[in-house]
């Protein structure tokens, strides 16, 4: 009989039975404090850890010696820390200087406003520095380089991998500890069963999941690391597509499609009532939509159109088709201002076409709302414009067959589903003026057909865009004054509502932190401009925190010209149409994405007078934020700007297109992985055609994986 294992051996044996679903605290080297730190990174289970891929690699086969680096070029050097000094030239300013050397020379790494560097590095450490090599004060120097402790004084003699992964880390778990934990986890869990069918893996030329995890975390070459990342990115994208398809299947479960009449008298009357002829592109969009409405399948279409491309006229034809079919339509907008504008624009056209309509928003008096609800339920009202007030339990339709949702990304999945559930087999036409690159649209919607309007039927007088630093704001103030004196109006846009806001929902780009630029708030700016700059003019304010009634009152005053200068947050980004407004100043413009800025810019230059837009930014020339603004200054093509924004900022909050409850993609690059997005899109649909419930044993693991990764979609469906 053999001896009993020691406690340590037994513990090690237990740890080696870990599975992907186990809590990360079971892994070696993961103490309670480290488990808490990993939780801050979104890592709670072993599978989460494995999907926490490196964000860069240090390739020691390309490391340069200090003396042989080229000044002005990027380089990676490995050097021994000789001295660390912290200087404070003025209050709230710290400079950490790290002197390091190798056998060829000495360099200095300089870190501004990063005092913690002095605690993370120690004399004698071997550190890899990556950055642009400059020359200052007689020495080679890197400013704010990326750095990684390769080994402490005691560990230097140990063998080192040729390629070192650098994982995103947090306080309590450094990249070095992350490597140690990851290595132990891969060894303890062992080979991992692949959730993808072998045939699909082979058809796409992917490596197995087990090998992909080993190569992405501890690659034998950079080429294999990228192959591994692409395999994991495809997994993520395929799961998303499967989740989107499952969502659509559940949303439409039990619904019987309705075939609309698409060439009736009301449609013809509406086309005749339009004050202009539809363009060829608009006719093509109408054709796509009407074919979907006539087809015995439930329509799910997105109408993409830049500012001024005529989406409203196209949507009006769809509303008329519903009327010709003897059914009802609902048009939901994200704000009461926009809903009212649609009613004002389309209402007269519908009336001329003998189509009854009504408007319901949060500010509609209860008695009037009850009267409208009664007429809608009886079928006496055909088209209803509104906000989320349409979702009220008191608002029921006699026969709802068409829902038009503007800026649909501003509504959650449950809200869209709730409105469609007020009818049976309801067709959906979603519209957006926010330009969306195809790869982003596929990843966000996946299950929706797309029609794009690119041409403006009436170009207007156009807009000129100019970047201004805070020292040159007088140019913008002068343009605003000139416009108001000439009888025109102006917008001033701020990133914050009031000075107590921290701006946590803004981009907060690193280069802006160093400029110490004041963040402007709408409430404070309105007071300052009214008192100190435009005291002889009427300056109003509009924010998202105002009540619906207050917003409506402010916008009515601005449209009427009673308010000449409107200070606002981005609440005016969508749908606000005041042709008399010709000038816009956007404070802290570098804190917004290109798509938001492009949308804001679309509020001016809509009439006969040319518009001027001033982008205030103190970001340094060459900084990423300044490059974005320069692109906006150079082009007015929204789709080109959207592609550039996606390239510069990746997925994140690039276009504000985060679905309610959805999980941000962690591995995929929506700009660089376009081929993988297309592949996942096609493969998911092929699988669903053959096995819509994923009941085949070969496919069951795929359904489980999709639910595990994107459970928020399924939870929303349960609430809808």
XYZ file of C-alpha atoms in Angstrom, residues 90-672:
583
model
C 5.095 72.810 -9.944
C 1.995 71.735 -8.001
C 0.125 68.786 -9.516
C 2.974 68.145 -11.935
C 5.232 65.143 -11.397
C 8.010 63.908 -13.663
C 9.584 60.490 -13.143
C 12.978 60.044 -14.814
C 14.299 56.498 -15.168
C 17.935 56.136 -16.141
C 18.718 52.761 -17.728
C 21.694 51.205 -19.477
C 22.892 48.252 -21.507
C 26.393 47.328 -22.605
C 26.338 49.988 -25.370
C 25.057 53.094 -23.629
C 22.603 54.961 -21.406
C 19.078 56.269 -22.016
C 16.439 58.088 -19.994
C 12.747 57.226 -19.901
C 10.604 60.200 -18.880
C 7.052 59.847 -17.513
C 4.801 62.893 -17.041
C 2.028 62.799 -14.406
C 2.612 59.096 -13.755
C 4.082 59.091 -10.212
C 3.248 55.398 -9.764
C 6.057 54.467 -12.166
C 8.550 55.224 -9.392
C 6.901 52.537 -7.271
C 6.654 49.936 -10.028
C 10.287 50.077 -11.129
C 13.348 49.453 -8.954
C 17.068 49.853 -9.383
C 18.509 46.654 -10.823
C 15.321 45.605 -12.660
C 15.672 44.540 -16.273
C 13.026 46.430 -18.224
C 11.869 46.520 -21.833
C 11.098 50.056 -23.056
C 9.174 50.649 -26.298
C 8.652 54.070 -27.805
C 10.091 56.763 -30.039
C 13.770 57.420 -29.387
C 14.673 61.105 -29.138
C 17.829 62.949 -28.112
C 17.875 65.493 -25.282
C 20.451 66.854 -22.833
C 23.194 64.687 -24.351
C 21.352 61.369 -23.916
C 18.940 59.215 -25.831
C 15.481 59.583 -24.366
C 11.983 58.106 -24.618
C 8.977 60.115 -23.481
C 6.183 58.105 -21.822
C 7.285 54.800 -23.365
C 5.509 51.505 -22.882
C 7.527 49.543 -20.359
C 7.523 46.011 -19.022
C 9.595 44.572 -16.187
C 11.303 41.552 -17.718
C 13.040 40.328 -14.590
C 13.991 41.514 -11.152
C 17.609 41.302 -10.039
C 17.055 37.756 -8.710
C 15.294 36.449 -11.845
C 17.653 37.712 -14.556
C 19.574 34.471 -14.899
C 16.469 32.430 -15.740
C 15.867 31.593 -19.449
C 13.500 33.980 -21.225
C 11.006 33.325 -23.998
C 11.827 34.922 -27.335
C 8.301 36.392 -27.547
C 6.805 37.778 -24.361
C 3.021 38.341 -24.178
C 1.763 41.489 -22.486
C -1.784 41.057 -21.181
C -4.030 43.934 -20.097
C -3.417 44.176 -16.353
C -4.717 46.011 -13.311
C -3.578 46.991 -9.844
C -2.848 43.789 -7.972
C -2.132 41.700 -11.066
C 0.813 42.874 -13.170
C 1.535 41.542 -16.686
C 4.225 39.324 -15.142
C 1.739 37.807 -12.687
C -0.787 37.454 -15.492
C 1.728 35.370 -17.460
C 2.413 33.176 -14.442
C -1.309 32.617 -13.760
C -2.050 31.981 -17.444
C 0.761 29.465 -17.814
C -0.400 27.527 -14.756
C -4.018 27.592 -15.945
C -3.168 26.223 -19.383
C -1.171 23.416 -17.766
C -3.803 22.601 -15.141
C -6.835 22.578 -17.393
C -5.042 20.635 -20.106
C -6.507 20.012 -23.558
C -9.791 21.765 -24.191
C -12.588 20.280 -26.264
C -13.342 22.356 -29.335
C -16.870 23.730 -29.523
C -16.626 24.287 -33.278
C -17.435 21.326 -35.548
C -14.272 19.843 -37.066
C -15.646 20.317 -40.601
C -16.201 24.038 -40.048
C -12.742 24.432 -38.508
C -11.137 22.682 -41.479
C -13.196 24.600 -44.051
C -12.065 27.923 -42.613
C -8.481 26.771 -42.084
C -8.480 27.450 -38.345
C -6.232 25.816 -35.772
C -7.898 23.892 -32.940
C -9.140 25.793 -29.901
C -6.578 24.196 -27.576
C -3.712 25.161 -29.854
C -5.122 28.649 -30.423
C -5.182 29.290 -26.680
C -1.580 28.136 -26.286
C -0.335 30.154 -29.258
C -2.189 33.360 -28.424
C -0.895 33.442 -24.846
C 2.584 31.981 -25.343
C 3.304 32.095 -29.089
C 6.161 30.346 -30.812
C 6.068 33.085 -33.470
C 4.209 36.335 -34.056
C 2.610 34.852 -37.184
C 1.133 31.985 -35.173
C -0.010 34.423 -32.480
C -2.031 36.292 -35.112
C -3.474 33.054 -36.513
C -4.535 32.094 -33.006
C -6.106 35.494 -32.363
C -8.081 35.239 -35.604
C -9.426 31.837 -34.578
C -10.590 33.257 -31.241
C -11.984 36.372 -32.946
C -14.023 34.199 -35.311
C -15.378 32.260 -32.322
C -16.524 35.518 -30.746
C -18.115 36.812 -33.954
C -19.867 33.528 -34.726
C -21.332 33.435 -31.208
C -22.603 36.985 -31.691
C -24.241 36.095 -35.009
C -25.876 33.017 -33.487
C -27.180 35.160 -30.635
C -28.586 37.712 -33.081
C -30.340 34.992 -35.053
C -31.742 33.431 -31.891
C -33.010 36.853 -30.846
C -34.787 37.336 -34.165
C -36.251 33.816 -34.026
C -37.717 34.423 -30.564
C -38.904 37.956 -31.383
C -40.912 36.703 -34.358
C -41.980 33.330 -32.932
C -45.602 32.549 -33.789
C -46.024 35.683 -35.925
C -47.816 35.337 -39.261
C -46.328 37.618 -41.958
C -48.646 40.188 -43.512
C -48.481 40.945 -47.245
C -49.073 44.672 -47.731
C -50.684 46.355 -50.710
C -47.853 48.394 -52.200
C -49.425 50.318 -55.100
C -52.686 51.677 -53.758
C -54.347 55.098 -54.081
C -52.959 56.552 -50.844
C -49.386 55.788 -51.875
C -49.996 57.480 -55.224
C -51.631 60.452 -53.504
C -48.688 60.824 -51.137
C -46.165 60.769 -53.979
C -48.224 63.466 -55.700
C -48.331 65.526 -52.486
C -44.552 65.553 -52.096
C -43.138 68.993 -52.993
C -40.385 67.323 -55.012
C -39.706 64.287 -57.166
C -37.957 61.352 -55.528
C -34.420 60.789 -56.759
C -33.401 57.563 -58.463
C -31.706 56.489 -55.237
C -34.832 57.191 -53.189
C -36.948 55.273 -55.706
C -34.559 52.308 -55.311
C -34.882 52.490 -51.521
C -38.694 52.630 -51.792
C -38.578 49.593 -54.094
C -36.520 47.587 -51.548
C -38.894 48.458 -48.718
C -42.136 47.861 -50.617
C -40.872 44.515 -51.921
C -40.208 43.482 -48.324
C -43.645 44.674 -47.237
C -45.362 42.844 -50.086
C -43.376 39.647 -49.527
C -44.904 37.002 -47.219
C -41.896 37.346 -44.897
C -41.544 39.712 -41.960
C -39.486 42.755 -42.970
C -36.420 43.657 -40.945
C -34.673 46.474 -42.833
C -32.313 49.309 -41.879
C -32.401 52.495 -43.952
C -29.015 54.200 -43.719
C -28.902 57.796 -44.836
C -26.531 60.632 -44.096
C -27.920 63.980 -42.987
C -30.221 65.413 -45.662
C -30.503 62.339 -47.887
C -34.300 62.167 -47.675
C -35.023 59.179 -45.426
C -38.224 60.812 -44.174
C -39.795 60.902 -47.654
C -38.931 57.226 -48.189
C -40.475 56.279 -44.835
C -43.628 58.229 -45.727
C -44.221 55.947 -48.722
C -44.055 52.913 -46.400
C -46.618 54.538 -44.066
C -48.933 55.090 -47.049
C -48.591 51.422 -48.055
C -49.822 50.398 -44.609
C -52.804 52.720 -45.031
C -53.569 51.208 -48.454
C -53.552 47.792 -46.784
C -56.218 48.831 -44.298
C -53.825 48.491 -41.371
C -51.897 50.804 -39.032
C -48.328 52.058 -38.627
C -46.341 53.484 -35.721
C -43.284 55.738 -36.055
C -41.168 55.962 -32.891
C -38.412 58.552 -32.373
C -35.913 58.812 -29.480
C -36.909 62.362 -28.468
C -40.129 64.345 -28.332
C -38.482 67.069 -30.397
C -37.811 64.643 -33.227
C -41.247 62.992 -32.971
C -42.894 66.396 -33.205
C -40.780 67.324 -36.221
C -41.833 64.148 -38.019
C -45.461 64.944 -37.271
C -45.022 68.496 -38.574
C -43.292 67.341 -41.765
C -45.278 64.221 -42.596
C -48.630 65.124 -41.037
C -49.705 67.504 -43.844
C -48.625 64.961 -46.492
C -50.657 62.229 -44.791
C -53.656 64.523 -44.461
C -53.431 65.373 -48.169
C -53.393 61.627 -48.873
C -56.498 61.097 -46.687
C -54.517 59.193 -44.036
C -55.434 59.931 -40.418
C -52.608 60.449 -37.927
C -51.808 61.471 -34.335
C -48.825 62.459 -32.172
C -48.172 61.020 -28.693
C -45.238 62.092 -26.485
C -44.537 62.379 -22.786
C -45.906 65.922 -22.792
C -49.252 64.959 -24.365
C -51.982 65.804 -21.781
C -53.570 62.678 -20.229
C -57.039 63.462 -21.544
C -55.807 63.989 -25.101
C -53.688 60.862 -24.902
C -56.708 58.849 -23.795
C -58.718 60.191 -26.737
C -55.930 59.282 -29.175
C -55.609 55.795 -27.660
C -59.331 55.242 -28.110
C -59.229 56.240 -31.798
C -56.159 54.071 -32.405
C -57.783 51.052 -30.772
C -60.896 51.565 -32.888
C -58.782 51.796 -36.040
C -59.878 55.386 -36.761
C -56.266 56.605 -36.640
C -53.923 54.984 -39.135
C -50.483 56.443 -38.322
C -49.182 57.330 -34.840
C -45.989 59.339 -34.316
C -44.445 59.225 -30.877
C -41.670 58.495 -28.431
C -41.530 55.591 -25.972
C -44.979 56.825 -24.931
C -46.156 54.458 -27.687
C -45.063 51.556 -25.470
C -47.620 52.441 -22.806
C -50.021 49.674 -21.840
C -52.894 52.032 -22.641
C -51.792 52.364 -26.274
C -53.171 49.408 -28.250
C -53.736 49.077 -31.989
C -56.559 47.500 -33.912
C -54.206 46.112 -36.622
C -50.582 47.221 -36.442
C -48.484 45.889 -39.348
C -45.633 48.415 -39.737
C -43.238 49.932 -37.222
C -40.775 52.655 -38.242
C -38.076 53.345 -35.654
C -35.713 56.273 -36.096
C -32.194 56.005 -34.673
C -33.004 52.475 -33.524
C -29.683 52.059 -31.708
C -31.039 54.471 -29.103
C -33.657 51.925 -28.082
C -33.077 48.652 -26.280
C -33.965 45.288 -27.752
C -36.868 44.988 -25.319
C -38.331 48.357 -26.375
C -38.261 47.507 -30.086
C -39.742 44.080 -29.399
C -42.464 45.560 -27.152
C -43.662 47.891 -29.895
C -43.720 45.104 -32.492
C -45.660 42.886 -30.096
C -48.564 45.353 -30.284
C -49.310 43.695 -33.615
C -48.770 40.339 -35.331
C -46.194 39.776 -38.056
C -45.203 43.451 -37.855
C -42.723 44.698 -40.473
C -39.836 46.777 -39.116
C -38.179 49.682 -40.917
C -35.345 51.153 -38.855
C -33.709 54.417 -39.895
C -30.503 56.123 -38.888
C -28.563 59.167 -39.997
C -25.484 57.868 -38.200
C -23.161 56.432 -40.865
C -22.299 52.818 -40.067
C -19.495 50.841 -41.731
C -20.745 47.508 -43.055
C -18.578 45.488 -40.669
C -19.973 47.352 -37.663
C -23.540 47.046 -38.938
C -23.181 43.286 -39.361
C -21.782 42.898 -35.860
C -24.406 45.123 -34.236
C -27.476 43.973 -36.149
C -26.448 40.889 -38.106
C -30.017 39.884 -38.874
C -31.103 43.044 -40.686
C -31.104 43.935 -44.394
C -29.610 47.313 -45.285
C -30.468 50.034 -47.784
C -28.247 53.073 -48.102
C -29.012 56.619 -49.258
C -25.826 58.462 -50.133
C -26.957 61.388 -52.290
C -28.538 64.574 -50.945
C -31.511 65.607 -53.118
C -31.046 69.178 -51.940
C -27.465 69.797 -50.922
C -28.183 73.117 -49.227
C -25.566 75.810 -48.987
C -23.031 73.528 -47.342
C -20.841 73.778 -44.258
C -17.257 74.834 -43.637
C -15.460 73.321 -40.646
C -12.520 74.822 -38.777
C -10.477 73.710 -35.745
C -9.865 76.394 -33.111
C -7.724 76.308 -29.994
C -9.037 77.940 -26.845
C -6.815 80.961 -27.548
C -8.693 81.636 -30.799
C -12.300 81.331 -29.637
C -12.880 85.001 -30.469
C -13.144 83.930 -34.119
C -16.099 81.703 -33.280
C -17.706 84.323 -31.046
C -17.365 86.857 -33.856
C -19.022 84.521 -36.361
C -21.899 83.885 -33.938
C -22.386 87.620 -33.375
C -22.327 88.358 -37.118
C -24.897 85.625 -37.750
C -27.280 86.891 -35.070
C -26.963 90.506 -36.249
C -27.884 89.252 -39.745
C -31.018 87.627 -38.337
C -29.604 84.111 -38.134
C -29.081 81.802 -35.146
C -26.329 79.667 -33.632
C -25.640 76.578 -31.533
C -22.985 76.181 -28.843
C -22.395 72.523 -27.873
C -20.809 71.365 -24.599
C -19.766 67.860 -23.483
C -21.177 68.178 -19.939
C -24.510 69.247 -18.486
C -23.096 71.013 -15.423
C -19.727 71.516 -13.752
C -20.322 68.708 -11.248
C -20.240 66.098 -14.034
C -17.029 64.130 -14.369
C -17.421 63.306 -18.041
C -17.043 59.569 -17.422
C -19.185 58.816 -20.464
C -16.884 60.745 -22.783
C -13.895 59.506 -24.716
C -11.295 60.830 -22.232
C -8.377 60.367 -24.579
C -4.926 60.303 -22.929
C -3.553 63.217 -24.917
C -6.375 65.432 -23.655
C -5.519 64.730 -20.037
C -2.169 66.429 -20.504
C -3.652 69.606 -22.017
C -5.517 70.465 -18.803
C -8.246 71.876 -21.050
C -11.317 73.065 -19.179
C -14.325 70.833 -19.748
C -17.310 72.999 -20.653
C -20.762 72.363 -19.221
C -23.946 73.624 -20.845
C -25.420 75.258 -17.732
C -22.275 77.164 -16.781
C -21.484 78.125 -20.376
C -24.967 79.539 -20.929
C -24.537 81.802 -17.899
C -21.043 82.904 -18.957
C -21.986 83.633 -22.569
C -25.135 85.518 -21.553
C -23.312 87.699 -19.015
C -19.879 88.200 -20.566
C -19.994 87.606 -24.334
C -23.522 88.031 -25.726
C -25.196 90.174 -23.081
C -27.235 91.988 -25.750
C -28.614 88.726 -27.176
C -30.890 85.960 -25.941
C -28.984 82.806 -24.970
C -30.974 79.661 -24.127
C -29.959 76.245 -22.835
C -31.077 72.690 -23.672
C -29.955 69.474 -21.954
C -31.139 65.900 -21.705
C -31.935 66.362 -18.014
C -34.684 68.884 -18.672
C -38.276 67.694 -18.601
C -40.039 66.965 -21.879
C -42.123 70.108 -21.474
C -39.024 72.242 -20.839
C -37.274 70.818 -23.906
C -40.303 71.432 -26.107
C -40.652 74.995 -24.812
C -36.960 75.749 -25.412
C -36.964 74.292 -28.940
C -40.172 76.183 -29.791
C -38.508 79.419 -28.686
C -35.417 78.633 -30.752
C -37.456 77.812 -33.859
C -39.417 81.021 -33.444
C -36.210 83.035 -33.114
C -36.981 84.167 -29.572
C -33.791 82.377 -28.495
C -30.944 83.435 -30.782
C -28.115 81.316 -29.377
C -28.810 77.830 -28.047
C -26.280 76.270 -25.661
C -26.811 72.525 -25.628
C -25.370 69.088 -25.007
C -25.478 66.494 -27.790
C -29.253 66.225 -27.287
C -29.517 68.214 -30.559
C -27.421 65.614 -32.386
C -30.385 63.904 -34.038
C -33.299 65.345 -35.950
C -33.296 68.995 -34.838
C -34.147 71.049 -37.931
C -33.883 74.837 -37.701
C -32.763 76.083 -41.153
C -32.160 79.585 -39.764
C -29.241 78.272 -37.624
C -25.994 78.806 -39.531
C -23.160 78.744 -36.960
C -22.072 76.113 -34.443
C -19.299 76.116 -31.851
C -18.429 72.746 -30.279
C -16.375 73.018 -27.109
C -13.929 70.163 -26.305
C -14.634 68.631 -29.713
C -11.849 66.088 -29.217
C -13.992 64.412 -26.570
C -16.535 63.213 -29.146
C -16.402 60.551 -31.841
C -16.404 61.531 -35.501
C -19.933 60.273 -36.067
C -21.318 62.441 -33.263
C -19.456 65.492 -34.556
C -20.675 64.810 -38.075
C -24.254 64.558 -36.837
C -23.922 67.795 -34.883
C -22.451 69.516 -37.911
C -25.531 68.488 -39.882
C -27.672 70.864 -37.785
C -26.348 73.937 -39.676
C -26.141 74.807 -43.363
C -29.508 73.131 -43.981
C -31.111 76.137 -45.662
C -30.028 78.685 -48.245
C -27.256 80.127 -46.076
C -23.893 78.360 -45.725
C -23.042 76.986 -42.301
C -19.899 77.449 -40.214
C -18.743 74.929 -37.614
C -15.916 75.632 -35.179
C -14.313 72.671 -33.405
C -12.610 73.751 -30.201
C -9.656 71.533 -29.261
C -6.319 71.976 -27.547
C -5.119 68.494 -28.469
C -1.579 68.509 -29.825
C -0.964 68.259 -33.550
C -0.382 64.632 -34.495
C -2.389 63.310 -31.548
C -5.126 60.772 -32.481
C -7.905 63.146 -31.413
C -6.472 65.951 -33.556
C -6.233 63.586 -36.546
C -9.933 62.806 -36.208
C -10.829 66.477 -36.169
C -8.574 67.164 -39.155
C -10.448 64.467 -41.080
C -13.737 66.158 -40.215
C -12.287 69.464 -41.378
C -11.296 67.893 -44.714
C -14.405 65.901 -45.708
C -18.182 65.922 -45.337
C -18.669 62.273 -46.389
C -20.204 60.630 -43.329
C -19.407 57.084 -44.416
C -15.740 57.866 -44.999
C -15.635 59.448 -41.542
C -17.310 56.405 -39.987
C -14.737 54.079 -41.525
C -11.923 56.319 -40.286
C -13.414 56.512 -36.796
C -13.643 52.740 -36.679
C -10.015 52.470 -37.792
C -8.756 54.995 -35.241
C -10.848 53.997 -32.245
C -11.815 50.387 -32.970
C -15.206 49.145 -31.773
C -15.596 50.531 -28.264
C -18.150 53.320 -28.377
C -17.153 54.387 -31.879
C -20.638 55.229 -33.055
C -22.562 54.915 -29.858
C -23.919 51.650 -31.236
C -23.912 49.573 -28.097
C -27.058 47.496 -27.886
C -28.852 47.560 -24.556
C -27.260 44.879 -22.401
C -24.929 43.652 -25.120
C -21.371 42.587 -24.407
C -18.553 44.535 -26.003
C -16.425 42.452 -28.346
C -13.168 41.630 -26.575
C -10.996 40.013 -29.238
C -12.331 41.049 -32.631
C -11.126 44.109 -34.518
C -14.120 45.449 -36.425
C -11.861 47.358 -38.790
C -9.190 44.733 -39.454
